[in-house]
Amino acid sequence: MTSEGIEKAVFAGGCFWCMVKPFKEWDGIVDVVSGYMGGHVENPTYEDVKKGDSGHLEVVEITYDPSIFTYEKLLELYWPQIDPTDAGGQFHDRGHSYTTAIFYYNEEQRKAAEKSKEELANSGRFAKPIVTDIRPAETFYRAEEYHQDYHEKEQQHYEEDRAKSGRDEFISEYWK
């Protein structure tokens, strides 16, 4: 899965631009890369994924040191970034490529993801069911370079898009 002592986790949470920053700012996180996973086309482009032609989801691949930042902590950080009850996309981004999923690399990650999903479902936080998929990891395809660290490269556009999305209002209502 990774180099000794370093592991990977992959999360789909709608637009990958909004999923990088929340993970990148922690000790123990080595890297966060925007990309695609879960489809049927090799080497998909952003256009393929956005049109829905490839079957992929927009994801972030997180490389982390589990001795500093555990997989369980990643899950705790993941859930409050999304609307886990929306099967049609996330916020103003609609369609399959923007749906939510946790991709696991091993049995420990699968069990931890299932447990966290069950705990969220039983918490009473949401009236609707939790629809986030938990799936085996597949080939990760790195997104085009202009998508990497978009929140830093195109800060004004990122902030405008995020403000229009409704994500922050949802987070404030359900997670703060």
mmCIF file of N, CA, C and O in Angstrom, residues 71-118:
data_model
loop_
_atom_site.group_PDB
_atom_site.id
_atom_site.type_symbol
_atom_site.label_atom_id
_atom_site.label_comp_id
_atom_site.label_asym_id
_atom_site.label_seq_id
_atom_site.Cartn_x
_atom_site.Cartn_y
_atom_site.Cartn_z
ATOM 1 N N TYR A 71 -6.046 6.703 10.988
ATOM 2 C CA TYR A 71 -7.124 6.579 10.017
ATOM 3 C C TYR A 71 -8.460 6.978 10.649
ATOM 4 O O TYR A 71 -9.290 7.632 9.999
ATOM 5 N N GLU A 72 -8.661 6.628 11.905
ATOM 6 C CA GLU A 72 -9.889 7.013 12.603
ATOM 7 C C GLU A 72 -10.017 8.540 12.679
ATOM 8 O O GLU A 72 -11.122 9.079 12.536
ATOM 9 N N LYS A 73 -8.900 9.240 12.884
ATOM 10 C CA LYS A 73 -8.943 10.701 12.892
ATOM 11 C C LYS A 73 -9.285 11.246 11.503
ATOM 12 O O LYS A 73 -10.002 12.236 11.380
ATOM 13 N N LEU A 74 -8.758 10.582 10.464
ATOM 14 C CA LEU A 74 -9.119 10.988 9.098
ATOM 15 C C LEU A 74 -10.617 10.864 8.888
ATOM 16 O O LEU A 74 -11.246 11.754 8.299
ATOM 17 N N LEU A 75 -11.203 9.767 9.342
ATOM 18 C CA LEU A 75 -12.650 9.580 9.224
ATOM 19 C C LEU A 75 -13.409 10.654 9.990
ATOM 20 O O LEU A 75 -14.405 11.200 9.497
ATOM 21 N N GLU A 76 -12.942 10.975 11.193
ATOM 22 C CA GLU A 76 -13.584 12.019 11.994
ATOM 23 C C GLU A 76 -13.533 13.370 11.286
ATOM 24 O O GLU A 76 -14.435 14.190 11.432
ATOM 25 N N LEU A 77 -12.484 13.592 10.522
ATOM 26 C CA LEU A 77 -12.347 14.831 9.762
ATOM 27 C C LEU A 77 -13.148 14.784 8.462
ATOM 28 O O LEU A 77 -13.667 15.810 8.003
ATOM 29 N N TYR A 78 -13.275 13.607 7.873
ATOM 30 C CA TYR A 78 -13.989 13.451 6.606
ATOM 31 C C TYR A 78 -15.489 13.743 6.714
ATOM 32 O O TYR A 78 -16.021 14.545 5.947
ATOM 33 N N TRP A 79 -16.160 13.083 7.639
ATOM 34 C CA TRP A 79 -17.624 13.197 7.706
ATOM 35 C C TRP A 79 -18.117 14.647 7.779
ATOM 36 O O TRP A 79 -19.067 15.000 7.079
ATOM 37 N N PRO A 80 -17.505 15.521 8.581
ATOM 38 C CA PRO A 80 -18.016 16.898 8.662
ATOM 39 C C PRO A 80 -17.733 17.769 7.430
ATOM 40 O O PRO A 80 -18.103 18.943 7.415
ATOM 41 N N GLN A 81 -17.099 17.215 6.409
ATOM 42 C CA GLN A 81 -16.865 17.969 5.176
ATOM 43 C C GLN A 81 -17.970 17.759 4.151
ATOM 44 O O GLN A 81 -17.987 18.427 3.116
ATOM 45 N N ILE A 82 -18.876 16.807 4.408
ATOM 46 C CA ILE A 82 -19.833 16.373 3.395
ATOM 47 C C ILE A 82 -21.266 16.352 3.924
ATOM 48 O O ILE A 82 -21.488 16.450 5.125
ATOM 49 N N ASP A 83 -22.201 16.181 2.985
ATOM 50 C CA ASP A 83 -23.569 15.817 3.340
ATOM 51 C C ASP A 83 -23.686 14.325 3.030
ATOM 52 O O ASP A 83 -23.860 13.938 1.874
ATOM 53 N N PRO A 84 -23.574 13.477 4.042
ATOM 54 C CA PRO A 84 -23.562 12.035 3.799
ATOM 55 C C PRO A 84 -24.928 11.452 3.441
ATOM 56 O O PRO A 84 -25.035 10.262 3.188
ATOM 57 N N THR A 85 -25.952 12.309 3.389
ATOM 58 C CA THR A 85 -27.302 11.838 3.057
ATOM 59 C C THR A 85 -27.688 12.139 1.606
ATOM 60 O O THR A 85 -28.786 11.788 1.181
ATOM 61 N N ASP A 86 -26.822 12.770 0.854
ATOM 62 C CA ASP A 86 -27.137 13.201 -0.509
ATOM 63 C C ASP A 86 -26.558 12.215 -1.524
ATOM 64 O O ASP A 86 -25.350 12.171 -1.743
ATOM 65 N N ALA A 87 -27.422 11.450 -2.174
ATOM 66 C CA ALA A 87 -26.984 10.458 -3.154
ATOM 67 C C ALA A 87 -26.811 11.039 -4.552
ATOM 68 O O ALA A 87 -26.330 10.344 -5.450
ATOM 69 N N GLY A 88 -27.119 12.306 -4.736
ATOM 70 C CA GLY A 88 -27.076 12.906 -6.070
ATOM 71 C C GLY A 88 -25.914 13.832 -6.333
ATOM 72 O O GLY A 88 -25.843 14.478 -7.372
ATOM 73 N N GLY A 89 -24.993 13.930 -5.389
ATOM 74 C CA GLY A 89 -23.860 14.847 -5.521
ATOM 75 C C GLY A 89 -23.623 15.544 -4.199
ATOM 76 O O GLY A 89 -24.071 15.082 -3.150
ATOM 77 N N GLN A 90 -22.924 16.650 -4.251
ATOM 78 C CA GLN A 90 -22.659 17.416 -3.043
ATOM 79 C C GLN A 90 -22.897 18.886 -3.318
ATOM 80 O O GLN A 90 -22.254 19.484 -4.194
ATOM 81 N N PHE A 91 -23.854 19.429 -2.577
ATOM 82 C CA PHE A 91 -24.162 20.846 -2.609
ATOM 83 C C PHE A 91 -24.517 21.255 -4.043
ATOM 84 O O PHE A 91 -25.363 20.600 -4.646
ATOM 85 N N HIS A 92 -23.900 22.273 -4.636
ATOM 86 C CA HIS A 92 -24.330 22.652 -5.987
ATOM 87 C C HIS A 92 -23.691 21.791 -7.074
ATOM 88 O O HIS A 92 -24.040 21.914 -8.239
ATOM 89 N N ASP A 93 -22.777 20.906 -6.720
ATOM 90 C CA ASP A 93 -22.168 19.992 -7.688
ATOM 91 C C ASP A 93 -23.002 18.717 -7.742
ATOM 92 O O ASP A 93 -23.066 17.958 -6.770
ATOM 93 N N ARG A 94 -23.660 18.496 -8.876
ATOM 94 C CA ARG A 94 -24.591 17.382 -8.998
ATOM 95 C C ARG A 94 -24.042 16.332 -9.954
ATOM 96 O O ARG A 94 -23.251 16.631 -10.843
ATOM 97 N N GLY A 95 -24.448 15.099 -9.747
ATOM 98 C CA GLY A 95 -24.065 14.003 -10.624
ATOM 99 C C GLY A 95 -23.170 12.996 -9.932
ATOM 100 O O GLY A 95 -22.629 13.240 -8.848
ATOM 101 N N HIS A 96 -23.027 11.841 -10.576
ATOM 102 C CA HIS A 96 -22.287 10.715 -10.013
ATOM 103 C C HIS A 96 -20.862 11.074 -9.589
ATOM 104 O O HIS A 96 -20.399 10.649 -8.530
ATOM 105 N N SER A 97 -20.167 11.850 -10.383
ATOM 106 C CA SER A 97 -18.757 12.141 -10.085
ATOM 107 C C SER A 97 -18.582 12.947 -8.805
ATOM 108 O O SER A 97 -17.478 13.034 -8.270
ATOM 109 N N TYR A 98 -19.667 13.534 -8.304
ATOM 110 C CA TYR A 98 -19.605 14.326 -7.083
ATOM 111 C C TYR A 98 -20.223 13.620 -5.875
ATOM 112 O O TYR A 98 -20.449 14.245 -4.844
ATOM 113 N N THR A 99 -20.530 12.336 -6.002
ATOM 114 C CA THR A 99 -21.094 11.614 -4.869
ATOM 115 C C THR A 99 -19.992 11.263 -3.867
ATOM 116 O O THR A 99 -18.806 11.373 -4.154
ATOM 117 N N THR A 100 -20.413 10.820 -2.690
ATOM 118 C CA THR A 100 -19.462 10.563 -1.609
ATOM 119 C C THR A 100 -19.137 9.074 -1.499
ATOM 120 O O THR A 100 -19.979 8.218 -1.752
ATOM 121 N N ALA A 101 -17.892 8.811 -1.106
ATOM 122 C CA ALA A 101 -17.459 7.428 -0.893
ATOM 123 C C ALA A 101 -16.167 7.422 -0.092
ATOM 124 O O ALA A 101 -15.371 8.363 -0.149
ATOM 125 N N ILE A 102 -15.997 6.349 0.631
ATOM 126 C CA ILE A 102 -14.734 6.051 1.303
ATOM 127 C C ILE A 102 -14.171 4.831 0.587
ATOM 128 O O ILE A 102 -14.834 3.796 0.502
ATOM 129 N N PHE A 103 -12.966 4.968 0.059
ATOM 130 C CA PHE A 103 -12.288 3.847 -0.594
ATOM 131 C C PHE A 103 -11.256 3.294 0.385
ATOM 132 O O PHE A 103 -10.407 4.033 0.862
ATOM 133 N N TYR A 104 -11.335 2.008 0.677
ATOM 134 C CA TYR A 104 -10.425 1.417 1.662
ATOM 135 C C TYR A 104 -9.370 0.544 0.979
ATOM 136 O O TYR A 104 -9.608 -0.075 -0.046
ATOM 137 N N TYR A 105 -8.184 0.505 1.604
ATOM 138 C CA TYR A 105 -7.052 -0.262 1.083
ATOM 139 C C TYR A 105 -6.845 -1.596 1.787
ATOM 140 O O TYR A 105 -6.118 -2.433 1.286
ATOM 141 N N ASN A 106 -7.442 -1.748 2.957
ATOM 142 C CA ASN A 106 -7.251 -2.998 3.694
ATOM 143 C C ASN A 106 -8.446 -3.223 4.621
ATOM 144 O O ASN A 106 -9.334 -2.370 4.740
ATOM 145 N N GLU A 107 -8.451 -4.380 5.242
ATOM 146 C CA GLU A 107 -9.566 -4.759 6.108
ATOM 147 C C GLU A 107 -9.706 -3.829 7.312
ATOM 148 O O GLU A 107 -10.821 -3.523 7.746
ATOM 149 N N GLU A 108 -8.603 -3.351 7.841
ATOM 150 C CA GLU A 108 -8.671 -2.440 8.990
ATOM 151 C C GLU A 108 -9.363 -1.136 8.603
ATOM 152 O O GLU A 108 -10.189 -0.613 9.346
ATOM 153 N N GLN A 109 -9.009 -0.607 7.433
ATOM 154 C CA GLN A 109 -9.677 0.620 6.976
ATOM 155 C C GLN A 109 -11.159 0.363 6.720
ATOM 156 O O GLN A 109 -12.001 1.198 7.072
ATOM 157 N N ARG A 110 -11.484 -0.777 6.118
ATOM 158 C CA ARG A 110 -12.892 -1.088 5.853
ATOM 159 C C ARG A 110 -13.680 -1.134 7.154
ATOM 160 O O ARG A 110 -14.757 -0.534 7.269
ATOM 161 N N LYS A 111 -13.150 -1.859 8.137
ATOM 162 C CA LYS A 111 -13.849 -1.972 9.422
ATOM 163 C C LYS A 111 -14.010 -0.616 10.102
ATOM 164 O O LYS A 111 -15.078 -0.315 10.646
ATOM 165 N N ALA A 112 -12.976 0.182 10.085
ATOM 166 C CA ALA A 112 -13.044 1.506 10.712
ATOM 167 C C ALA A 112 -14.068 2.391 9.991
ATOM 168 O O ALA A 112 -14.834 3.117 10.637
ATOM 169 N N ALA A 113 -14.081 2.330 8.656
ATOM 170 C CA ALA A 113 -15.039 3.124 7.887
ATOM 171 C C ALA A 113 -16.468 2.682 8.174
ATOM 172 O O ALA A 113 -17.364 3.518 8.394
ATOM 173 N N GLU A 114 -16.705 1.378 8.176
ATOM 174 C CA GLU A 114 -18.050 0.850 8.473
ATOM 175 C C GLU A 114 -18.489 1.256 9.875
ATOM 176 O O GLU A 114 -19.642 1.657 10.084
ATOM 177 N N LYS A 115 -17.583 1.150 10.826
ATOM 178 C CA LYS A 115 -17.912 1.514 12.209
ATOM 179 C C LYS A 115 -18.264 2.996 12.312
ATOM 180 O O LYS A 115 -19.256 3.367 12.953
ATOM 181 N N SER A 116 -17.473 3.850 11.677
ATOM 182 C CA SER A 116 -17.747 5.286 11.763
ATOM 183 C C SER A 116 -19.068 5.638 11.071
ATOM 184 O O SER A 116 -19.810 6.492 11.551
ATOM 185 N N LYS A 117 -19.357 4.969 9.964
ATOM 186 C CA LYS A 117 -20.624 5.207 9.261
ATOM 187 C C LYS A 117 -21.797 4.775 10.132
ATOM 188 O O LYS A 117 -22.810 5.486 10.234
ATOM 189 N N GLU A 118 -21.684 3.631 10.766
ATOM 190 C CA GLU A 118 -22.743 3.138 11.643
ATOM 191 C C GLU A 118 -22.950 4.079 12.828
ATOM 192 O O GLU A 118 -24.090 4.385 13.209
#
